[in-house]
Amino acid sequence: MITDSHPTFSMSKYPAIRVAILLGFGIGVGNNLDATLWLVSVILLAVIAIRSWLDRKNRIWLRAEVTRLTTLLFLFSIVLVGTFLINFSKSSKVSEIEKVLEVSAWEQVEINAVVENEWRNSAGKQRADITVIQTFISEIKAQQSFKARLLLNNPENIQPGDTITFSATLIPVGEKRNPYQFDYKKYLLDQEIRIQVRLDSLISTTINSDKANWYWWRAHALRLIEYNFSADTAPIAKALLLGYKQDLEGETRKAFARSGLSHIMAVSGLHVGFIVAPFWIIIPFFWTNKQGRLIGLILLGIILFCYSGLTGFSTSVMRASIMAVLFTFGKLYNKAPNSINLTGVAAIIVLVIDPLQLFEIGFQLSFSAVLVILLVLPVVQRALPYWLRVRWYAVPLMTIIVSFIVQLGLYPLQVYYFGEVSLIGPFANALFVPLLGLTVPLSLLCVLISSAFPILGFWLNIPSDFFLRIMNEFVLYSSGQSWVWTHMDLQSLLLFPLWISAMLVIACWRMPKLKWKWLILSLLLVSVVKLESIFNELKPKDLVVTVFDVGQGDASLIETPNGKTVLIDTGVWNPGYNSGESVILPHLKAKGIDKLDAVILSHPHSDHIGGIVSLLNTVEVEVIYNSGYEYDSGLYRRYIENASKEKVKVEQVKSGEYLEIDPSVLFLVLGPEPISFGGDPNEHSVVVNLIHGSTEFLFTGDAGKEQEERLIKNYGEFLDIDFLKVGHHGSRTSSGEGFLNYVTPEIAVTSLGEQNRFGHPHYEAVSRLMETGSELYFTSRDKALVFKSDGRNIQRVEWDK
């Protein structure tokens, strides 16, 4: 590892860091600025021309203010270069045929393409990423190349590297439909995928047999890993050695994250370091003469290029390889004191090649980790007694220290992106990372040997397989313990500058003037964060109602002014999907909600209780209120069993009761009646009237005509409300004219799925709702809906703007 022996923080010593910061700032501005490429180009050329003219003239004038102005113009031009790069990148990556296909949803196409990756999702469905070579749509034949996602309903024998011709249907890429839901469209865009197709018929397959193609070598390496490792460890080995994570189950990934070892499953700087480490041992043989240094760099470049090819030229490996070559250059040419500056050079190269990398979590984590190590670790090392650094346990101790420093330095990013922090990460890393330094090179060597001598490679790989088995058992066991990880919530974005200044206080510990400046800034930021927290506490709290978009189902979250949380229904369940995991839990996690004070299940149909089992297994639930209607379904039985297992109270509610949840609001139960009316669970829905100040919300579950008539009979004029959660997804039998004449809502929200098989919302129900003059919202059209009430008025919150 290259560290600075006497770090100082004069920006003149680290010009690449300054340029990287300005370039990154320009990319960030350009990404959010609605400016055309030509306009940015004109401004950039104008600034460069003005600066050049001033620079020439100032050779005669020799005026200090002109020198300062030219310097500012130079720095501004770097920002403009970043803006130009991001605009150029966005404009150049979309082919004309992609633009046509994006507006041709559900059309038939014929495609000739190369398979990049193939895997099965959590529901067992086969998926593939392809590079399209040729496209036929209507009368259009396009030879333009682009990436696409291929969906297969029935399994096909296709492998990475195969060339396939098939007919397909263009499937629109779903937008983010809930505030904190996984953004599938952005996820695909980050991989430069804009088009998604569903395979209708596979016309032909040409198996890849070209050994000059990296696809063949990658597929061959993956097969050798399967041969060398057991069924339990092969998916981990594929991720560990080649970054192939498609075979890893979701629970395994979560387990590694909670154990603080998720970084070893993403091939990046750590793995490149394992490969470069043996090369560094022989560096002294190269640096004695100029030719030797050049040969050393070329050999390293070849090694890293080959490894990048085996990993599919993943962005993280390419980024780590650039940094490895630059650091090795620093070692060979005695540039170690400028290791911080070399990090800036690596960032500039990466951003110039692909400015969108700035917004990738991998870029942010890797460069932040390197800078934290280079700035903070030398200070910590000097603070350790000499005797501690030479003992036999120095290596594991330093591993713990490095892991702790990195985890501490990356804390804001970890909380912002993941909302969880591993408490045993430093110790798990000290236990396994040093051994991985032997396992990774040995396993890769065994893969190479197995290509010629399979039996020998298998036997030599037995220690690596045993090690991965032990590590996997440790991870699965430890992640199941609640104390090994904790949920964290990013209370303020000011935590980022606060954390940066705090890290720089440590980095400048031996430089009193700078240390005190950064310490004063840190204390000021702490004061601002605290004042912001106090202001938020004193500010009057609103009632917030979120109607989730869960497709053809129902789920609404109520957050009361005193911080209580109530969930009314839990969405849809079907094989491979439930709204609890996909929609509700991400929302709760993002908002720092780890307890539901009450869950109200209107009735036991799967489109209303679909997520309850996942919720019971993940968050604390104080009590479940239901209609008391016993239903014969496996999902209903599992929810009752899990509630009993988790010791969650399940209480039946009836008309006329009220729920004691928060004294600032009133939950009145208007249905069902204490007596039985027929056998339809919909007509036994729990109906809740939520009152906050002078505003009232009515949630009716799947109540139909019969229950609406009973509500009119029992409550009449008291049904006059402001917000109606429309019953039964807008079916013809709900929202009757008589009922609407009593409730007279100002806002009516219908939860339903787009193009659902029931034909909801029915035009008769919509017509009746329109006659009330209400503001009508439909989750199928408007996505999730968020409303807030201050006790006097109800306002819609535009969460997706």
Short mmCIF file of C-alpha atoms in Angstrom, two decimals, residues 318-762:
data_model
loop_
_atom_site.label_atom_id
_atom_site.label_comp_id
_atom_site.label_asym_id
_atom_site.label_seq_id
_atom_site.Cartn_x
_atom_site.Cartn_y
_atom_site.Cartn_z
CA MET A 318 -11.63 -1.44 -15.05
CA ARG A 319 -11.69 1.32 -12.45
CA ALA A 320 -9.58 -0.70 -10.02
CA SER A 321 -7.18 -1.69 -12.79
CA ILE A 322 -6.57 1.94 -13.74
CA MET A 323 -5.82 2.73 -10.10
CA ALA A 324 -3.56 -0.33 -9.80
CA VAL A 325 -1.54 0.65 -12.89
CA LEU A 326 -1.17 4.22 -11.62
CA PHE A 327 -0.09 3.12 -8.14
CA THR A 328 2.36 0.64 -9.64
CA PHE A 329 3.67 3.45 -11.85
CA GLY A 330 4.18 5.46 -8.68
CA LYS A 331 6.07 2.57 -7.09
CA LEU A 332 8.25 1.85 -10.15
CA TYR A 333 9.08 5.50 -10.80
CA ASN A 334 9.40 6.47 -7.16
CA LYS A 335 6.23 8.60 -7.15
CA ALA A 336 4.87 7.17 -3.89
CA PRO A 337 4.65 10.59 -2.15
CA ASN A 338 2.03 11.57 -4.76
CA SER A 339 -0.30 8.62 -4.16
CA ILE A 340 -3.14 10.99 -3.26
CA ASN A 341 -2.58 12.87 -6.50
CA LEU A 342 -2.50 9.58 -8.43
CA THR A 343 -5.94 8.81 -7.00
CA GLY A 344 -7.11 12.08 -8.51
CA VAL A 345 -5.57 11.12 -11.86
CA ALA A 346 -7.43 7.77 -11.75
CA ALA A 347 -10.72 9.57 -11.01
CA ILE A 348 -10.16 11.97 -13.93
CA ILE A 349 -9.48 9.09 -16.35
CA VAL A 350 -12.59 7.20 -15.22
CA LEU A 351 -14.81 10.30 -15.45
CA VAL A 352 -13.52 11.30 -18.87
CA ILE A 353 -14.18 7.77 -20.19
CA ASP A 354 -17.63 7.57 -18.57
CA PRO A 355 -18.88 10.66 -16.68
CA LEU A 356 -21.96 8.73 -15.49
CA GLN A 357 -19.62 6.79 -13.20
CA LEU A 358 -19.79 9.74 -10.81
CA PHE A 359 -23.30 8.66 -9.82
CA GLU A 360 -22.40 4.99 -9.38
CA ILE A 361 -22.18 3.80 -5.80
CA GLY A 362 -19.12 1.70 -6.74
CA PHE A 363 -17.23 4.79 -7.90
CA GLN A 364 -18.18 6.75 -4.78
CA LEU A 365 -17.33 3.93 -2.37
CA SER A 366 -14.04 2.90 -3.99
CA PHE A 367 -12.50 6.37 -4.35
CA SER A 368 -13.78 7.45 -0.94
CA ALA A 369 -12.26 4.32 0.63
CA VAL A 370 -8.88 4.92 -1.03
CA LEU A 371 -8.77 8.56 0.05
CA VAL A 372 -9.80 7.70 3.62
CA ILE A 373 -7.00 5.11 3.80
CA LEU A 374 -4.38 7.47 2.31
CA LEU A 375 -5.35 10.39 4.55
CA VAL A 376 -6.32 8.80 7.86
CA LEU A 377 -4.36 5.53 8.10
CA PRO A 378 -0.87 7.13 8.30
CA VAL A 379 -2.04 9.23 11.27
CA VAL A 380 -3.43 6.16 13.04
CA GLN A 381 -0.29 4.13 12.28
CA ARG A 382 1.97 6.81 13.79
CA ALA A 383 -0.25 6.91 16.87
CA LEU A 384 0.27 3.18 17.53
CA PRO A 385 3.18 2.21 19.79
CA TYR A 386 6.11 0.68 17.93
CA TRP A 387 5.96 -2.54 19.96
CA LEU A 388 2.35 -3.07 18.86
CA ARG A 389 3.32 -2.84 15.20
CA VAL A 390 5.95 -5.59 15.39
CA ARG A 391 4.08 -8.24 17.36
CA TRP A 392 2.82 -11.44 15.72
CA TYR A 393 -0.75 -10.14 15.77
CA ALA A 394 0.18 -6.90 13.96
CA VAL A 395 -1.27 -8.08 10.62
CA PRO A 396 -4.77 -9.00 11.89
CA LEU A 397 -4.73 -5.90 14.10
CA MET A 398 -3.96 -3.65 11.13
CA THR A 399 -6.67 -5.40 9.11
CA ILE A 400 -9.18 -4.58 11.84
CA ILE A 401 -7.94 -0.99 11.99
CA VAL A 402 -8.06 -0.52 8.21
CA SER A 403 -11.54 -2.07 8.04
CA PHE A 404 -12.74 0.11 10.91
CA ILE A 405 -11.28 3.28 9.34
CA VAL A 406 -12.88 2.51 5.97
CA GLN A 407 -16.24 1.66 7.55
CA LEU A 408 -16.10 4.83 9.63
CA GLY A 409 -15.11 6.94 6.64
CA LEU A 410 -17.84 5.48 4.44
CA TYR A 411 -20.55 5.69 7.11
CA PRO A 412 -22.66 8.42 5.41
CA LEU A 413 -22.61 6.60 2.07
CA GLN A 414 -23.50 3.27 3.72
CA VAL A 415 -26.42 4.81 5.57
CA TYR A 416 -27.60 6.78 2.54
CA TYR A 417 -27.59 3.82 0.15
CA PHE A 418 -28.22 0.82 2.40
CA GLY A 419 -29.67 2.07 5.70
CA GLU A 420 -27.74 -0.66 7.53
CA VAL A 421 -24.32 -0.84 9.16
CA SER A 422 -22.54 -4.05 10.10
CA LEU A 423 -21.22 -4.01 13.67
CA ILE A 424 -18.90 -6.99 13.18
CA GLY A 425 -17.51 -5.90 9.81
CA PRO A 426 -14.00 -4.99 11.02
CA PHE A 427 -13.62 -8.28 12.89
CA ALA A 428 -15.09 -10.37 10.06
CA ASN A 429 -12.68 -8.69 7.66
CA ALA A 430 -9.74 -9.35 9.99
CA LEU A 431 -10.77 -13.00 10.11
CA PHE A 432 -11.28 -13.62 6.40
CA VAL A 433 -9.63 -10.96 4.23
CA PRO A 434 -6.00 -12.00 4.96
CA LEU A 435 -6.88 -15.59 4.02
CA LEU A 436 -8.70 -14.36 0.92
CA GLY A 437 -5.37 -12.88 -0.14
CA LEU A 438 -4.23 -16.50 -0.53
CA THR A 439 -7.54 -18.02 -1.60
CA VAL A 440 -8.25 -15.74 -4.58
CA PRO A 441 -4.87 -16.16 -6.35
CA LEU A 442 -4.83 -19.89 -5.54
CA SER A 443 -8.37 -20.41 -6.85
CA LEU A 444 -7.61 -18.52 -10.06
CA LEU A 445 -4.46 -20.57 -10.50
CA CYS A 446 -6.47 -23.77 -9.99
CA VAL A 447 -8.95 -22.61 -12.64
CA LEU A 448 -6.02 -22.16 -15.01
CA ILE A 449 -4.60 -25.59 -14.13
CA SER A 450 -8.02 -27.23 -14.46
CA SER A 451 -8.29 -26.09 -18.07
CA ALA A 452 -5.38 -28.47 -18.87
CA PHE A 453 -5.39 -30.93 -15.94
CA PRO A 454 -8.93 -31.04 -14.44
CA ILE A 455 -8.22 -33.59 -11.68
CA LEU A 456 -5.06 -31.80 -10.51
CA GLY A 457 -6.85 -28.44 -10.43
CA PHE A 458 -9.74 -29.96 -8.46
CA TRP A 459 -7.48 -31.47 -5.80
CA LEU A 460 -5.35 -28.35 -5.46
CA ASN A 461 -8.52 -26.32 -5.00
CA ILE A 462 -9.85 -28.36 -2.04
CA PRO A 463 -8.42 -25.92 0.59
CA SER A 464 -10.11 -22.98 -1.17
CA ASP A 465 -13.43 -24.83 -1.30
CA PHE A 466 -13.15 -25.67 2.40
CA PHE A 467 -12.33 -22.05 3.26
CA LEU A 468 -15.36 -20.72 1.34
CA ARG A 469 -17.59 -23.30 3.03
CA ILE A 470 -16.41 -22.14 6.47
CA MET A 471 -16.82 -18.48 5.53
CA ASN A 472 -20.33 -19.11 4.18
CA GLU A 473 -21.42 -20.90 7.36
CA PHE A 474 -20.01 -18.06 9.46
CA VAL A 475 -21.83 -15.46 7.36
CA LEU A 476 -25.18 -17.28 7.42
CA TYR A 477 -24.98 -17.82 11.18
CA SER A 478 -23.78 -14.34 12.12
CA SER A 479 -26.24 -12.51 9.87
CA GLY A 480 -29.07 -14.28 11.67
CA GLN A 481 -28.07 -12.64 14.96
CA SER A 482 -29.85 -9.32 15.50
CA TRP A 483 -26.85 -7.72 17.24
CA VAL A 484 -24.40 -8.00 14.31
CA TRP A 485 -26.01 -5.18 12.31
CA THR A 486 -28.08 -2.13 12.98
CA HIS A 487 -30.42 0.08 11.02
CA MET A 488 -29.33 3.69 10.58
CA ASP A 489 -31.25 6.65 9.20
CA LEU A 490 -29.60 9.60 7.44
CA GLN A 491 -31.21 12.44 9.36
CA SER A 492 -29.65 15.23 7.29
CA LEU A 493 -27.64 15.60 4.07
CA LEU A 494 -25.39 17.92 6.06
CA LEU A 495 -23.90 14.72 7.49
CA PHE A 496 -21.80 14.45 4.30
CA PRO A 497 -19.84 17.73 4.71
CA LEU A 498 -19.71 17.16 8.46
CA TRP A 499 -18.15 13.72 7.97
CA ILE A 500 -15.65 14.99 5.39
CA SER A 501 -14.48 17.75 7.72
CA ALA A 502 -14.25 15.27 10.62
CA MET A 503 -12.07 12.92 8.51
CA LEU A 504 -9.83 15.86 7.60
CA VAL A 505 -9.47 16.77 11.29
CA ILE A 506 -7.96 13.32 11.85
CA ALA A 507 -5.84 13.58 8.68
CA CYS A 508 -4.44 16.95 9.84
CA TRP A 509 -3.86 15.85 13.41
CA ARG A 510 -0.11 16.56 13.21
CA MET A 511 -0.68 19.94 11.50
CA PRO A 512 -2.14 22.20 14.24
CA LYS A 513 -3.17 25.16 12.02
CA LEU A 514 -5.13 23.04 9.58
CA LYS A 515 -6.44 20.76 12.32
CA TRP A 516 -8.04 23.64 14.20
CA LYS A 517 -9.56 25.10 11.02
CA TRP A 518 -11.21 21.80 10.13
CA LEU A 519 -12.23 21.24 13.76
CA ILE A 520 -13.94 24.65 13.90
CA LEU A 521 -15.77 23.86 10.64
CA SER A 522 -16.79 20.46 12.04
CA LEU A 523 -18.17 22.03 15.21
CA LEU A 524 -20.07 24.62 13.16
CA LEU A 525 -21.60 21.87 11.06
CA VAL A 526 -22.52 19.89 14.19
CA SER A 527 -24.28 23.01 15.49
CA VAL A 528 -26.15 23.47 12.21
CA VAL A 529 -27.23 19.81 12.17
CA LYS A 530 -28.40 20.07 15.77
CA LEU A 531 -30.31 23.29 15.07
CA GLU A 532 -31.91 21.66 12.06
CA SER A 533 -32.97 18.73 14.24
CA ILE A 534 -34.42 21.07 16.91
CA PHE A 535 -36.27 23.06 14.23
CA ASN A 536 -37.79 19.88 12.83
CA GLU A 537 -38.84 18.77 16.30
CA LEU A 538 -40.53 22.10 17.06
CA LYS A 539 -42.22 22.37 13.68
CA PRO A 540 -45.89 21.28 13.83
CA LYS A 541 -46.24 17.74 12.54
CA ASP A 542 -48.69 16.77 9.84
CA LEU A 543 -50.67 13.60 9.39
CA VAL A 544 -49.24 11.80 6.34
CA VAL A 545 -51.21 9.24 4.34
CA THR A 546 -49.43 7.21 1.64
CA VAL A 547 -51.53 5.12 -0.71
CA PHE A 548 -49.06 2.68 -2.24
CA ASP A 549 -49.22 1.54 -5.82
CA VAL A 550 -49.27 -2.24 -5.30
CA GLY A 551 -51.04 -3.11 -8.54
CA GLN A 552 -54.42 -4.80 -8.19
CA GLY A 553 -54.47 -4.57 -4.40
CA ASP A 554 -54.55 -2.21 -1.44
CA ALA A 555 -52.01 -0.85 1.03
CA SER A 556 -51.98 2.53 2.80
CA LEU A 557 -49.56 3.83 5.41
CA ILE A 558 -50.65 6.39 7.99
CA GLU A 559 -48.03 8.40 9.91
CA THR A 560 -49.60 10.33 12.78
CA PRO A 561 -48.35 13.70 14.13
CA ASN A 562 -46.93 11.97 17.23
CA GLY A 563 -44.89 9.50 15.21
CA LYS A 564 -47.20 6.47 15.29
CA THR A 565 -47.45 4.32 12.18
CA VAL A 566 -50.51 2.39 11.03
CA LEU A 567 -50.73 0.23 7.93
CA ILE A 568 -54.13 -0.42 6.39
CA ASP A 569 -53.85 -3.57 4.26
CA THR A 570 -50.56 -4.95 2.97
CA GLY A 571 -50.94 -5.37 -0.78
CA VAL A 572 -50.67 -8.27 -3.16
CA TRP A 573 -49.19 -11.76 -2.97
CA ASN A 574 -48.46 -14.10 -5.85
CA PRO A 575 -45.69 -16.68 -6.48
CA GLY A 576 -42.35 -14.88 -6.63
CA TYR A 577 -43.71 -11.50 -5.56
CA ASN A 578 -45.39 -9.79 -2.67
CA SER A 579 -45.98 -6.10 -2.01
CA GLY A 580 -44.53 -6.35 1.49
CA GLU A 581 -41.01 -7.09 0.26
CA SER A 582 -41.09 -5.04 -2.94
CA VAL A 583 -42.96 -1.90 -1.88
CA ILE A 584 -43.77 -1.55 1.82
CA LEU A 585 -40.55 -2.72 3.50
CA PRO A 586 -38.27 -0.52 1.33
CA HIS A 587 -40.51 2.44 2.23
CA LEU A 588 -40.39 1.69 5.96
CA LYS A 589 -36.63 1.13 5.85
CA ALA A 590 -35.98 4.39 3.98
CA LYS A 591 -38.05 6.34 6.53
CA GLY A 592 -36.40 4.67 9.51
CA ILE A 593 -39.61 2.95 10.61
CA ASP A 594 -38.80 -0.31 12.38
CA LYS A 595 -42.12 -0.68 14.19
CA LEU A 596 -45.75 -0.64 13.08
CA ASP A 597 -48.02 0.40 15.92
CA ALA A 598 -50.97 -1.26 14.21
CA VAL A 599 -51.81 -3.17 11.05
CA ILE A 600 -55.44 -3.10 9.97
CA LEU A 601 -56.39 -5.88 7.56
CA SER A 602 -59.75 -5.02 6.00
CA HIS A 603 -60.47 -8.62 4.88
CA PRO A 604 -58.47 -11.81 4.19
CA HIS A 605 -58.17 -11.77 0.37
CA SER A 606 -54.60 -12.07 -0.95
CA ASP A 607 -54.67 -8.64 -2.60
CA HIS A 608 -55.08 -7.08 0.86
CA ILE A 609 -53.00 -9.35 3.14
CA GLY A 610 -50.30 -10.20 0.56
CA GLY A 611 -47.37 -8.61 2.40
CA ILE A 612 -48.29 -9.37 6.00
CA VAL A 613 -46.09 -12.47 6.39
CA SER A 614 -42.98 -10.59 5.17
CA LEU A 615 -43.79 -7.70 7.49
CA LEU A 616 -44.20 -9.99 10.49
CA ASN A 617 -40.82 -11.58 9.72
CA THR A 618 -39.01 -8.25 9.34
CA VAL A 619 -40.42 -5.44 11.48
CA GLU A 620 -42.01 -5.24 14.92
CA VAL A 621 -45.81 -5.20 14.77
CA GLU A 622 -47.66 -4.14 17.91
CA VAL A 623 -51.14 -5.41 17.00
CA ILE A 624 -53.15 -6.63 14.02
CA TYR A 625 -56.80 -5.64 13.72
CA ASN A 626 -59.03 -7.67 11.39
CA SER A 627 -62.68 -8.35 10.65
CA GLY A 628 -62.69 -11.73 12.34
CA TYR A 629 -63.64 -13.42 9.06
CA GLU A 630 -61.87 -16.79 8.92
CA TYR A 631 -60.72 -17.62 5.42
CA ASP A 632 -59.58 -20.93 3.96
CA SER A 633 -56.29 -20.07 2.24
CA GLY A 634 -52.66 -20.96 2.77
CA LEU A 635 -51.67 -17.29 2.99
CA TYR A 636 -54.28 -16.59 5.66
CA ARG A 637 -53.11 -19.58 7.71
CA ARG A 638 -49.45 -18.55 7.40
CA TYR A 639 -50.23 -15.05 8.59
CA ILE A 640 -52.11 -16.35 11.65
CA GLU A 641 -49.29 -18.82 12.41
CA ASN A 642 -46.57 -16.17 12.01
CA ALA A 643 -48.46 -13.70 14.19
CA SER A 644 -48.67 -16.35 16.90
CA LYS A 645 -44.99 -17.21 16.49
CA GLU A 646 -43.94 -13.54 16.78
CA LYS A 647 -46.35 -13.04 19.71
CA VAL A 648 -48.28 -10.35 17.85
CA LYS A 649 -51.82 -9.73 19.10
CA VAL A 650 -54.57 -10.33 16.54
CA GLU A 651 -57.81 -8.57 17.54
CA GLN A 652 -61.20 -8.57 15.88
CA VAL A 653 -62.84 -5.14 15.52
CA LYS A 654 -66.49 -4.28 14.98
CA SER A 655 -68.58 -1.27 14.07
CA GLY A 656 -68.81 1.34 16.85
CA GLU A 657 -65.34 0.75 18.31
CA TYR A 658 -62.37 3.13 18.26
CA LEU A 659 -58.67 2.31 18.22
CA GLU A 660 -56.39 3.85 20.84
CA ILE A 661 -53.24 4.53 18.80
CA ASP A 662 -52.44 8.26 18.99
CA PRO A 663 -54.32 10.88 21.04
CA SER A 664 -53.78 13.48 18.29
CA VAL A 665 -55.99 11.52 15.88
CA LEU A 666 -59.10 9.37 16.14
CA PHE A 667 -59.55 5.97 14.50
CA LEU A 668 -63.27 5.10 14.41
CA VAL A 669 -64.35 1.63 13.23
CA LEU A 670 -67.54 1.87 11.15
CA GLY A 671 -67.63 -1.73 9.95
CA PRO A 672 -68.16 -4.64 9.89
CA GLU A 673 -71.35 -5.20 11.86
CA PRO A 674 -71.17 -7.51 14.91
CA ILE A 675 -73.63 -9.85 13.19
CA SER A 676 -73.01 -11.90 10.04
CA PHE A 677 -74.27 -10.85 6.61
CA GLY A 678 -73.74 -13.53 4.00
CA GLY A 679 -70.51 -15.25 3.05
CA ASP A 680 -68.67 -12.62 1.01
CA PRO A 681 -65.49 -11.42 2.82
CA ASN A 682 -65.67 -8.14 0.87
CA GLU A 683 -68.94 -7.24 2.61
CA HIS A 684 -67.24 -7.86 5.98
CA SER A 685 -64.46 -5.35 5.33
CA VAL A 686 -63.08 -3.29 8.19
CA VAL A 687 -64.11 0.31 7.48
CA VAL A 688 -62.10 3.00 9.30
CA ASN A 689 -62.84 6.69 9.70
CA LEU A 690 -59.61 8.59 10.48
CA ILE A 691 -60.15 12.06 11.98
CA HIS A 692 -57.38 14.65 12.32
CA GLY A 693 -58.59 18.08 13.37
CA SER A 694 -61.36 19.03 10.95
CA THR A 695 -60.16 16.67 8.21
CA GLU A 696 -61.57 13.15 7.83
CA PHE A 697 -60.38 10.12 5.86
CA LEU A 698 -62.51 7.07 5.11
CA PHE A 699 -60.94 3.67 4.25
CA THR A 700 -63.51 1.16 3.04
CA GLY A 701 -61.51 -1.94 2.04
CA ASP A 702 -63.50 -3.89 -0.55
CA ALA A 703 -66.88 -2.81 0.78
CA GLY A 704 -69.63 -3.18 -1.81
CA LYS A 705 -73.26 -2.20 -2.14
CA GLU A 706 -74.51 -4.17 0.90
CA GLN A 707 -71.98 -2.75 3.32
CA GLU A 708 -72.35 0.78 1.93
CA GLU A 709 -76.08 0.59 2.61
CA ARG A 710 -75.43 -0.53 6.19
CA LEU A 711 -73.00 2.38 6.64
CA ILE A 712 -75.70 4.81 5.43
CA LYS A 713 -78.26 3.22 7.78
CA ASN A 714 -75.96 3.31 10.83
CA TYR A 715 -74.07 6.58 10.37
CA GLY A 716 -75.91 8.69 7.77
CA GLU A 717 -74.81 12.34 7.99
CA PHE A 718 -71.74 11.39 10.02
CA LEU A 719 -70.25 9.89 6.84
CA ASP A 720 -69.46 13.34 5.42
CA ILE A 721 -65.68 13.15 4.89
CA ASP A 722 -62.88 14.87 2.93
CA PHE A 723 -60.88 11.89 1.65
CA LEU A 724 -62.31 8.62 0.36
CA LYS A 725 -60.23 5.53 -0.24
CA VAL A 726 -62.57 4.12 -2.91
CA GLY A 727 -63.88 0.64 -2.15
CA HIS A 728 -63.15 -2.53 -4.13
CA HIS A 729 -60.75 -0.94 -6.66
CA GLY A 730 -63.53 1.02 -8.35
CA SER A 731 -65.75 -1.94 -9.15
CA ARG A 732 -69.32 -1.48 -10.42
CA THR A 733 -70.77 -2.72 -7.11
CA SER A 734 -68.96 -0.10 -5.01
CA SER A 735 -69.21 3.68 -4.71
CA GLY A 736 -73.00 3.66 -5.04
CA GLU A 737 -74.80 6.92 -5.72
CA GLY A 738 -76.58 6.93 -2.35
CA PHE A 739 -73.35 6.27 -0.49
CA LEU A 740 -71.47 9.03 -2.36
CA ASN A 741 -74.29 11.49 -1.61
CA TYR A 742 -73.50 11.05 2.07
CA VAL A 743 -69.68 10.91 2.02
CA THR A 744 -69.24 13.82 -0.49
CA PRO A 745 -65.43 13.49 -0.68
CA GLU A 746 -63.18 16.26 -1.94
CA ILE A 747 -60.52 13.67 -2.80
CA ALA A 748 -61.17 10.09 -3.96
CA VAL A 749 -58.30 7.61 -4.45
CA THR A 750 -58.71 4.26 -6.18
CA SER A 751 -56.03 1.58 -5.84
CA LEU A 752 -55.85 -0.78 -8.81
CA GLY A 753 -53.52 -2.38 -11.34
CA GLU A 754 -53.06 -1.13 -14.87
CA GLN A 755 -54.88 -3.25 -17.49
CA ASN A 756 -56.16 -5.60 -14.76
CA ARG A 757 -58.26 -8.62 -15.71
CA PHE A 758 -61.29 -7.40 -13.73
CA GLY A 759 -61.88 -4.33 -15.87
CA HIS A 760 -61.43 -1.96 -12.91
CA PRO A 761 -62.22 0.84 -12.56
CA HIS A 762 -65.70 0.29 -13.95
#
